[in-house]
Short mmCIF file of C-alpha atoms in Angstrom, two decimals:
data_model
loop_
_atom_site.label_atom_id
_atom_site.label_comp_id
_atom_site.label_asym_id
_atom_site.label_seq_id
_atom_site.Cartn_x
_atom_site.Cartn_y
_atom_site.Cartn_z
CA MET M 1 5.14 -2.08 32.48
CA GLY M 2 7.39 -1.47 29.48
CA ARG M 3 6.08 0.32 26.44
CA HIS M 4 7.06 0.01 22.79
CA ARG M 5 6.46 2.53 20.05
CA PRO M 6 3.88 1.43 17.42
CA GLY M 7 5.53 0.36 14.21
CA ARG M 8 8.81 -0.41 15.92
CA VAL M 9 10.37 -3.77 15.07
CA VAL M 10 11.06 -5.76 18.25
CA GLY M 11 13.79 -8.34 17.81
CA VAL M 12 14.12 -9.91 14.38
CA ALA M 13 10.59 -10.88 13.34
CA LEU M 14 8.23 -8.95 15.64
CA LYS M 15 6.50 -5.64 15.06
CA VAL M 16 4.44 -3.61 17.51
CA ILE M 17 0.99 -2.91 16.07
CA ASP M 18 -0.55 0.52 16.57
CA LEU M 19 -3.94 -0.31 18.09
CA GLY M 20 -4.99 3.32 17.77
CA ALA M 21 -4.62 3.42 14.00
CA GLN M 22 -7.79 3.14 11.94
CA LEU M 23 -8.22 -0.25 10.28
CA ARG M 24 -8.59 -0.12 6.53
CA ARG M 25 -11.83 -1.30 5.02
CA ILE M 26 -11.81 -4.80 3.56
CA GLU M 27 -12.72 -4.74 -0.11
CA PHE M 28 -14.37 -7.76 -1.71
CA LEU M 29 -13.82 -8.80 -5.32
CA VAL M 30 -16.94 -10.96 -5.02
CA PRO M 31 -19.22 -9.49 -2.35
CA GLU M 32 -19.32 -11.56 0.86
CA LEU M 33 -17.20 -14.35 -0.68
CA ILE M 34 -13.76 -13.43 -2.04
CA PRO M 35 -11.77 -10.61 -0.39
CA SER M 36 -9.21 -8.54 -2.30
CA GLY M 37 -5.65 -8.49 -0.99
CA TYR M 38 -5.90 -11.93 0.61
CA ILE M 39 -5.72 -15.64 -0.22
CA THR M 40 -8.89 -17.58 -0.91
CA PHE M 41 -8.81 -21.38 -1.18
CA LEU M 42 -11.23 -23.22 -3.46
CA GLY M 43 -11.06 -26.97 -2.87
CA ALA M 44 -12.71 -29.78 -4.80
CA ARG M 45 -12.15 -33.32 -5.95
CA GLU M 46 -10.83 -33.77 -9.48
CA GLY M 47 -13.43 -33.32 -12.22
CA VAL M 48 -16.01 -31.57 -10.04
CA GLY M 49 -15.67 -28.15 -11.65
CA LYS M 50 -12.89 -26.01 -10.14
CA THR M 51 -11.68 -24.84 -13.56
CA THR M 52 -15.25 -24.24 -14.75
CA ILE M 53 -15.94 -22.02 -11.74
CA ALA M 54 -12.56 -20.22 -11.75
CA THR M 55 -12.71 -19.39 -15.46
CA ALA M 56 -16.31 -18.22 -15.04
CA LEU M 57 -15.17 -15.56 -12.57
CA ALA M 58 -12.19 -14.66 -14.76
CA TRP M 59 -14.39 -14.20 -17.82
CA GLN M 60 -17.00 -12.12 -15.99
CA MET M 61 -14.23 -9.68 -15.07
CA THR M 62 -13.49 -9.08 -18.78
CA ARG M 63 -17.03 -7.85 -19.46
CA PRO M 64 -17.89 -4.12 -19.56
CA GLU M 65 -18.08 -2.39 -16.19
CA GLY M 66 -21.43 -3.09 -14.57
CA ARG M 67 -22.13 -6.21 -16.65
CA GLY M 68 -20.01 -8.81 -14.84
CA GLU M 69 -21.64 -11.04 -12.24
CA PHE M 70 -20.68 -14.21 -10.40
CA LEU M 71 -23.12 -16.37 -8.45
CA GLY M 72 -25.63 -13.54 -8.57
CA ARG M 73 -23.12 -11.00 -7.23
CA PRO M 74 -21.65 -8.07 -9.18
CA VAL M 75 -17.93 -8.20 -9.96
CA PRO M 76 -15.72 -5.40 -11.29
CA ARG M 77 -13.94 -5.30 -14.61
CA GLY M 78 -10.18 -5.72 -14.34
CA PRO M 79 -7.09 -7.66 -15.48
CA VAL M 80 -6.87 -11.34 -14.52
CA ILE M 81 -3.84 -13.65 -14.33
CA TYR M 82 -4.55 -17.37 -14.53
CA LEU M 83 -1.57 -19.58 -13.60
CA ASN M 84 -2.39 -23.06 -14.88
CA THR M 85 -0.24 -25.82 -13.41
CA ASP M 86 -2.85 -28.50 -12.70
CA ALA M 87 -3.23 -29.65 -16.30
CA ALA M 88 -0.33 -27.92 -18.02
CA ASP M 89 0.07 -29.26 -21.56
CA GLY M 90 1.88 -26.39 -23.26
CA GLU M 91 -1.39 -24.92 -24.55
CA SER M 92 -3.54 -24.70 -21.42
CA ARG M 93 -6.26 -26.43 -23.37
CA PRO M 94 -8.68 -26.97 -20.42
CA VAL M 95 -8.49 -23.30 -19.38
CA ARG M 96 -8.90 -22.06 -22.94
CA TYR M 97 -11.79 -24.46 -23.54
CA TRP M 98 -13.76 -23.12 -20.61
CA LEU M 99 -12.96 -19.50 -21.39
CA GLU M 100 -14.36 -20.07 -24.88
CA GLN M 101 -17.48 -21.69 -23.42
CA HIS M 102 -18.04 -18.66 -21.18
CA ARG M 103 -17.36 -16.31 -24.12
CA ASN M 104 -20.03 -18.02 -26.20
CA SER M 105 -22.54 -17.49 -23.40
CA HIS M 106 -21.43 -13.90 -22.69
CA PRO M 107 -19.88 -12.54 -25.91
CA ASP M 108 -19.36 -9.01 -24.55
CA GLY M 109 -16.18 -10.09 -22.70
CA GLU M 110 -12.63 -9.88 -24.04
CA MET M 111 -10.07 -12.69 -24.23
CA GLY M 112 -7.35 -10.08 -23.80
CA GLY M 113 -8.55 -9.45 -20.26
CA VAL M 114 -7.15 -12.79 -19.06
CA THR M 115 -3.44 -13.61 -19.12
CA VAL M 116 -2.96 -17.40 -19.00
CA LEU M 117 0.43 -18.67 -17.82
CA GLU M 118 2.03 -22.09 -17.49
CA THR M 119 5.28 -23.06 -15.80
CA THR M 120 7.94 -24.57 -18.02
CA GLY M 121 9.63 -26.46 -15.19
CA ALA M 122 8.65 -28.48 -12.14
CA GLY M 123 6.39 -25.97 -10.49
CA LEU M 124 7.10 -22.40 -9.44
CA THR M 125 10.38 -21.31 -7.87
CA PRO M 126 10.65 -18.34 -5.45
CA GLU M 127 12.34 -16.33 -8.23
CA GLU M 128 9.49 -17.07 -10.63
CA LEU M 129 6.95 -16.07 -8.01
CA GLY M 130 8.82 -12.76 -7.78
CA GLU M 131 8.52 -12.35 -11.56
CA LEU M 132 4.79 -13.08 -11.31
CA LEU M 133 4.51 -10.42 -8.61
CA GLY M 134 6.15 -7.88 -10.91
CA MET M 135 3.80 -8.83 -13.75
CA ALA M 136 0.74 -8.49 -11.52
CA ARG M 137 1.86 -5.04 -10.39
CA ASP M 138 2.58 -3.85 -13.94
CA MET M 139 -0.81 -5.07 -15.16
CA GLY M 140 -2.73 -3.85 -12.14
CA ALA M 141 -4.19 -7.34 -11.82
CA ARG M 142 -7.31 -7.52 -9.68
CA LEU M 143 -7.51 -11.32 -9.65
CA VAL M 144 -4.76 -13.96 -9.67
CA ILE M 145 -5.82 -17.61 -9.92
CA VAL M 146 -3.31 -20.30 -8.97
CA ASP M 147 -4.62 -23.61 -10.30
CA SER M 148 -3.53 -25.58 -8.32
CA PHE M 149 -1.44 -25.54 -5.12
CA MET M 150 -0.25 -29.10 -5.70
CA GLY M 151 0.71 -28.43 -9.32
CA THR M 152 2.44 -25.14 -8.50
CA PHE M 153 4.53 -26.53 -5.64
CA PRO M 154 4.97 -30.23 -6.53
CA THR M 155 8.27 -30.68 -4.70
CA LEU M 156 6.70 -29.92 -1.31
CA ASP M 157 5.00 -32.31 1.08
CA GLY M 158 1.71 -30.52 1.60
CA ASN M 159 1.02 -32.60 4.71
CA LYS M 160 3.94 -31.05 6.59
CA LEU M 161 3.29 -27.71 8.23
CA ASP M 162 6.78 -26.27 7.76
CA GLN M 163 6.76 -27.06 4.02
CA ALA M 164 3.19 -25.89 3.35
CA MET M 165 3.74 -22.62 5.21
CA ARG M 166 6.58 -21.40 3.00
CA PRO M 167 4.61 -20.87 -0.22
CA MET M 168 1.54 -19.84 1.79
CA LEU M 169 3.47 -17.00 3.43
CA ALA M 170 4.83 -15.99 0.02
CA LEU M 171 1.35 -16.00 -1.53
CA ARG M 172 -0.02 -14.07 1.44
CA ASP M 173 2.56 -11.35 0.90
CA PHE M 174 1.91 -11.46 -2.85
CA ALA M 175 -1.78 -10.72 -2.26
CA ALA M 176 -1.02 -7.96 0.22
CA GLN M 177 1.50 -6.24 -2.06
CA THR M 178 -0.68 -6.35 -5.19
CA GLY M 179 -4.06 -5.85 -3.56
CA ALA M 180 -5.36 -8.58 -5.85
CA ALA M 181 -7.67 -11.36 -4.80
CA VAL M 182 -5.54 -14.52 -4.96
CA ILE M 183 -7.57 -17.68 -5.45
CA VAL M 184 -5.68 -20.94 -4.94
CA THR M 185 -7.42 -24.11 -6.03
CA ASP M 186 -6.60 -27.33 -4.23
CA HIS M 187 -7.80 -30.90 -3.91
CA LEU M 188 -10.02 -32.56 -1.35
CA PRO M 189 -9.07 -35.99 0.01
CA LYS M 190 -11.06 -39.00 -1.09
CA LYS M 191 -13.92 -39.48 1.32
CA GLY M 192 -13.77 -42.39 3.73
CA ALA M 193 -16.46 -44.67 5.03
CA ASN M 194 -19.41 -42.86 6.62
CA GLU M 195 -18.05 -39.49 5.46
CA LYS M 196 -19.62 -36.87 3.27
CA GLU M 197 -17.64 -35.37 0.41
CA GLY M 198 -15.50 -32.54 1.76
CA ASP M 199 -15.84 -33.44 5.45
CA ARG M 200 -12.08 -33.31 6.01
CA GLY M 201 -11.60 -30.09 4.09
CA ILE M 202 -8.54 -29.12 2.05
CA MET M 203 -6.01 -31.90 1.54
CA GLY M 204 -2.79 -31.60 3.53
CA SER M 205 -1.61 -29.46 6.40
CA THR M 206 -4.07 -27.24 8.24
CA GLY M 207 -1.42 -24.53 7.82
CA LYS M 208 -2.76 -23.90 4.31
CA SER M 209 -6.26 -23.12 5.51
CA ALA M 210 -4.91 -21.14 8.45
CA GLN M 211 -3.09 -18.65 6.19
CA ALA M 212 -6.05 -18.23 3.82
CA ARG M 213 -8.69 -15.68 4.78
CA ALA M 214 -11.46 -17.58 3.00
CA VAL M 215 -11.86 -21.30 2.34
CA HIS M 216 -14.57 -22.63 0.05
CA LEU M 217 -15.32 -26.25 -0.80
CA LEU M 218 -16.94 -27.33 -4.05
CA THR M 219 -18.76 -30.66 -4.24
CA ARG M 220 -21.31 -32.16 -6.62
CA VAL M 221 -24.85 -32.76 -5.42
CA PRO M 222 -25.98 -36.30 -6.35
CA PRO M 223 -28.15 -35.86 -9.48
CA LYS M 224 -30.92 -38.01 -7.97
CA GLU M 225 -31.39 -35.35 -5.28
CA VAL M 226 -31.88 -32.52 -7.82
CA GLU M 227 -33.97 -34.18 -10.54
CA GLY M 228 -30.97 -35.09 -12.65
CA ARG M 229 -29.63 -31.55 -12.93
CA ASP M 230 -25.94 -30.64 -12.69
CA VAL M 231 -25.79 -28.84 -9.34
CA LEU M 232 -22.69 -27.95 -7.32
CA ARG M 233 -22.55 -27.19 -3.63
CA TRP M 234 -20.34 -24.20 -2.74
CA GLU M 235 -19.67 -24.37 0.99
CA VAL M 236 -18.30 -21.32 2.78
CA ARG M 237 -16.12 -23.16 5.26
CA LYS M 238 -14.15 -20.11 6.41
CA ASN M 239 -14.50 -16.38 5.80
CA SER M 240 -12.54 -14.21 8.22
CA PHE M 241 -14.20 -10.99 7.08
CA HIS M 242 -17.78 -12.15 6.56
CA ARG M 243 -20.26 -14.85 7.46
CA SER M 244 -19.20 -18.50 7.16
CA GLY M 245 -20.72 -21.90 7.84
CA TYR M 246 -23.30 -21.99 5.06
CA ALA M 247 -23.61 -23.29 1.50
CA LEU M 248 -24.77 -22.02 -1.88
CA GLY M 249 -26.20 -23.97 -4.79
CA ILE M 250 -24.83 -23.52 -8.33
CA GLU M 251 -26.66 -24.99 -11.31
CA VAL M 252 -24.46 -25.61 -14.36
CA GLU M 253 -26.37 -25.24 -17.64
CA ARG M 254 -24.48 -26.58 -20.65
CA LEU M 255 -25.51 -25.20 -24.05
CA GLN M 256 -25.26 -27.18 -27.29
CA ASP M 257 -25.21 -26.13 -30.92
CA GLU M 258 -27.44 -27.58 -33.64
CA GLU M 259 -25.16 -30.60 -34.00
CA GLY M 260 -25.25 -31.40 -30.29
CA ARG M 261 -21.75 -30.17 -29.53
CA ALA M 262 -20.89 -28.22 -26.37
CA TYR M 263 -21.24 -24.57 -27.20
CA GLY M 264 -21.49 -22.56 -23.99
CA VAL M 265 -22.12 -22.72 -20.26
CA ASN M 266 -24.15 -20.70 -17.78
CA LEU M 267 -23.98 -20.73 -13.98
CA PHE M 268 -27.09 -19.94 -11.94
CA PRO M 269 -27.58 -19.69 -8.17
CA CYS M 270 -30.10 -22.31 -7.06
CA ASP M 271 -31.55 -23.88 -3.94
CA LEU M 272 -29.89 -26.92 -2.43
CA PRO M 273 -31.88 -29.97 -1.32
CA GLU M 274 -32.84 -29.85 2.33
CA GLU M 275 -30.68 -31.71 4.81
CA PRO M 276 -32.33 -34.76 6.41
CA GLU M 277 -34.18 -33.92 9.60
CA GLY M 278 -32.19 -34.34 12.78
CA GLN M 279 -28.81 -34.04 11.04
CA ASP M 280 -26.43 -31.80 12.95
CA THR M 281 -23.93 -30.68 10.31
CA ARG M 282 -21.77 -28.91 12.90
CA SER M 283 -21.30 -32.16 14.80
CA ASP M 284 -20.54 -33.93 11.52
CA ARG M 285 -17.85 -31.39 10.74
CA ALA M 286 -16.43 -31.59 14.25
CA ARG M 287 -16.07 -35.39 13.95
CA ALA M 288 -14.56 -35.00 10.48
CA ALA M 289 -12.01 -32.50 11.81
CA VAL M 290 -10.89 -35.00 14.46
CA ILE M 291 -10.54 -37.79 11.91
CA ALA M 292 -8.69 -35.46 9.55
CA LEU M 293 -6.20 -34.42 12.22
CA LEU M 294 -5.40 -38.01 13.13
CA SER M 295 -5.12 -39.28 9.56
CA GLU M 296 -3.18 -36.19 8.49
CA HIS M 297 -0.52 -36.97 11.09
CA GLU M 298 -0.36 -40.72 10.65
CA GLY M 299 2.02 -42.40 13.09
CA GLN M 300 2.38 -39.28 15.24
CA THR M 301 1.04 -38.74 18.73
CA VAL M 302 -1.88 -36.33 19.07
CA THR M 303 -3.16 -35.37 22.51
CA HIS M 304 -6.81 -35.52 23.51
CA ALA M 305 -6.74 -31.75 24.07
CA GLN M 306 -5.51 -31.19 20.53
CA LEU M 307 -8.32 -33.35 19.15
CA GLU M 308 -10.88 -31.35 21.11
CA ALA M 309 -9.40 -28.10 19.82
CA ALA M 310 -9.68 -29.40 16.25
CA ALA M 311 -13.33 -30.33 16.85
CA VAL M 312 -14.11 -26.87 18.25
CA GLN M 313 -12.53 -25.13 15.28
CA GLY M 314 -13.71 -27.53 12.57
CA GLY M 315 -17.31 -27.73 13.71
CA ASN M 316 -17.71 -24.37 15.43
CA VAL M 317 -19.03 -26.22 18.49
CA LYS M 318 -18.67 -25.78 22.23
CA GLU M 319 -16.36 -27.85 24.42
CA ARG M 320 -19.03 -30.34 25.48
CA SER M 321 -19.98 -31.08 21.88
CA ALA M 322 -16.29 -31.26 20.97
CA ARG M 323 -15.69 -33.95 23.59
CA GLN M 324 -18.60 -35.93 22.18
CA ALA M 325 -17.24 -35.50 18.65
CA VAL M 326 -13.85 -36.87 19.76
CA ARG M 327 -15.50 -39.92 21.33
CA GLU M 328 -17.54 -40.62 18.21
CA ALA M 329 -14.59 -40.13 15.88
CA LEU M 330 -12.40 -42.49 17.90
CA GLY M 331 -15.20 -45.02 17.95
CA ALA M 332 -15.61 -44.80 14.18
CA LEU M 333 -11.88 -45.38 13.62
CA GLY M 334 -11.87 -48.31 16.01
CA GLY M 335 -8.71 -50.41 15.75
CA LEU M 336 -6.97 -47.88 13.53
CA VAL M 337 -6.19 -45.74 16.59
CA ARG M 338 -3.99 -46.69 19.52
CA GLU M 339 -4.50 -44.88 22.82
CA VAL M 340 -1.43 -44.05 24.85
CA ARG M 341 -0.74 -42.25 28.11
CA LEU M 342 1.94 -39.62 28.01
CA GLY M 343 4.46 -39.40 30.78
CA GLY M 344 4.23 -36.56 33.25
CA ARG M 345 1.67 -35.13 35.62
CA GLY M 346 -1.78 -36.63 35.17
CA ALA M 347 -0.59 -38.97 32.39
CA PRO M 348 -2.65 -37.15 29.71
CA ARG M 349 -4.34 -39.20 27.02
CA ALA M 350 -3.05 -39.21 23.47
CA TYR M 351 -3.69 -41.18 20.30
CA THR M 352 -1.77 -42.51 17.35
CA TYR M 353 -3.44 -43.28 14.03
CA ARG M 354 -2.15 -46.12 11.89
CA PRO M 355 -3.71 -47.23 8.57
CA GLU M 356 -3.46 -50.90 9.55
CA PRO M 357 -5.73 -52.19 12.35
CA VAL M 358 -4.10 -52.67 15.75
CA ARG M 359 -3.62 -56.36 16.58
CA SER M 360 -5.57 -57.60 19.59
CA GLU M 361 -2.41 -58.10 21.64
CA GLU M 362 -1.50 -54.44 21.02
CA ALA M 363 -4.89 -53.04 21.95
CA LEU M 364 -3.93 -52.53 25.59
CA LEU M 365 -3.47 -49.10 27.06
CA ILE M 366 0.20 -48.15 26.75
CA VAL M 367 2.08 -45.57 28.77
CA GLU M 368 4.73 -43.85 26.68
CA GLU M 369 7.21 -41.03 27.13
CA ILE M 370 6.34 -39.56 23.71
CA PRO M 371 6.16 -35.82 23.15
CA PRO M 372 2.80 -34.74 21.69
CA LEU M 373 2.49 -33.51 18.16
CA PRO M 374 3.71 -29.87 17.98
CA LEU M 375 0.60 -28.50 16.30
CA ASN M 376 1.56 -24.94 17.18
CA THR M 377 4.95 -25.10 15.51
CA HIS M 378 5.98 -21.58 14.49
CA PRO M 379 6.52 -21.08 10.75
CA VAL M 380 9.87 -20.22 9.27
CA ARG M 381 10.85 -16.56 9.18
CA GLU M 382 9.05 -14.77 6.39
CA GLU M 383 12.16 -13.26 4.85
CA VAL M 384 13.50 -16.75 4.00
CA LEU M 385 11.73 -17.49 0.71
CA THR M 386 12.72 -20.96 -0.36
CA TRP M 387 10.75 -24.12 -0.95
CA ASP M 388 13.49 -26.47 0.26
#
C-alpha cells in the first residue's frame, strides 16, 4: 500500500491530511451557536427580523468586556464589519436604525465598534472581497456580517450548485484566514401548501448549506400562540461543532418614548409553545427535504435513492423513515411529479418535478434513458475565484 507524507500536495487540488496532528479547539463567538473561523447561515423570510437580530449581536460586541450578551449567552468585545447589500440605499438606513435602537437600550456600547459597508456596484466582485479580507485583517475583526447572500452576489443563480459554490468557497476561506465568525443572512422560500415556515430551509442550492458549518432559521411564531407577543423561533438546523435539531424562543420587546415613538429594543430568551401531540418534526423535515430537492431542480431527473438520501439528511431519520417520507412527499405533490424508469440494470426509479400538473394522458410510467441529476458534482477548483 502506497504512503504519502502528511501535508504533501497530491496532484493539483489534493492534500494529504496528517491524522496524527492535534486538532485545534473550535472557538465560539456565541457559545454553542456561532463558531469563529467558519460560515454561519441565518435564513428568514423578508421582514421577520434578520437585521434586528444581526445588529443586536453586532451592538453587544461593542459593549465593555464582560457586558455583552446575546440570547442569554456571553459574547466578547471586538470589531465588527457589517456588509449591507440587502437594502442598500447609500446610507444603510435600516442597519443604522436598528443599531440606534440597540444603543438606546444598551447605551454602554460604541458606534465606532461597527464598520458598516455598502457596495457601490452590482454586488461584490472577487477583487472587492479581497479588499474586504484585507480590511478585516487590519481591523482584527471578530465578526463579519454579510447581509445578504442574494444582495451580495446578485449575478449568480443561487439554485445552481456550481454558481453557489464559488462565493461559498471564497467566504469559507475568508473566515478561515481571518478567524472571524462570518454570518451570511439569506432568504427562505415562500411556504407551500401544508408546509410550515422554513420547512425547505435556505433558498437555493444545498451547496450553500453544505459549506456553512452552522445553519439557523428564523421564523415568527403566530401571535395567537404566544398571547399576542412578538416571538421569534430560532431553529438550529445544522451545527457541525455542537448540538443541532432544536429551537430557541426570542421575545422582541420594543420600547417607546413618551410620544409613542420607537425608542429601543430588547431581546429576551423565552419558551416556545409546545408542539401538538403526536407531531413528528423529524418526519416533517424529512418530507420537506424531499419536496425541496424536487422543486429546487425543476425539470431535472432525481433518482429515488437521491430523494431518500435527502430525507435522511434533512430529517435526521433512518432509512425506513426516509422511504416513508419519500412516499408521503410524492403523494403530496401528486400530479406535479412524473415518475420515470431509468435505463440500465434494474431500471431504477426516478422523478421529475414540473410546476404544472401532468395531464392524464402523460401520467403513465415512462422508461427513459435520462442520466440522473448529478447531486455530487464536484465544485470548481478553489484557486479560481470568479463569479462567472
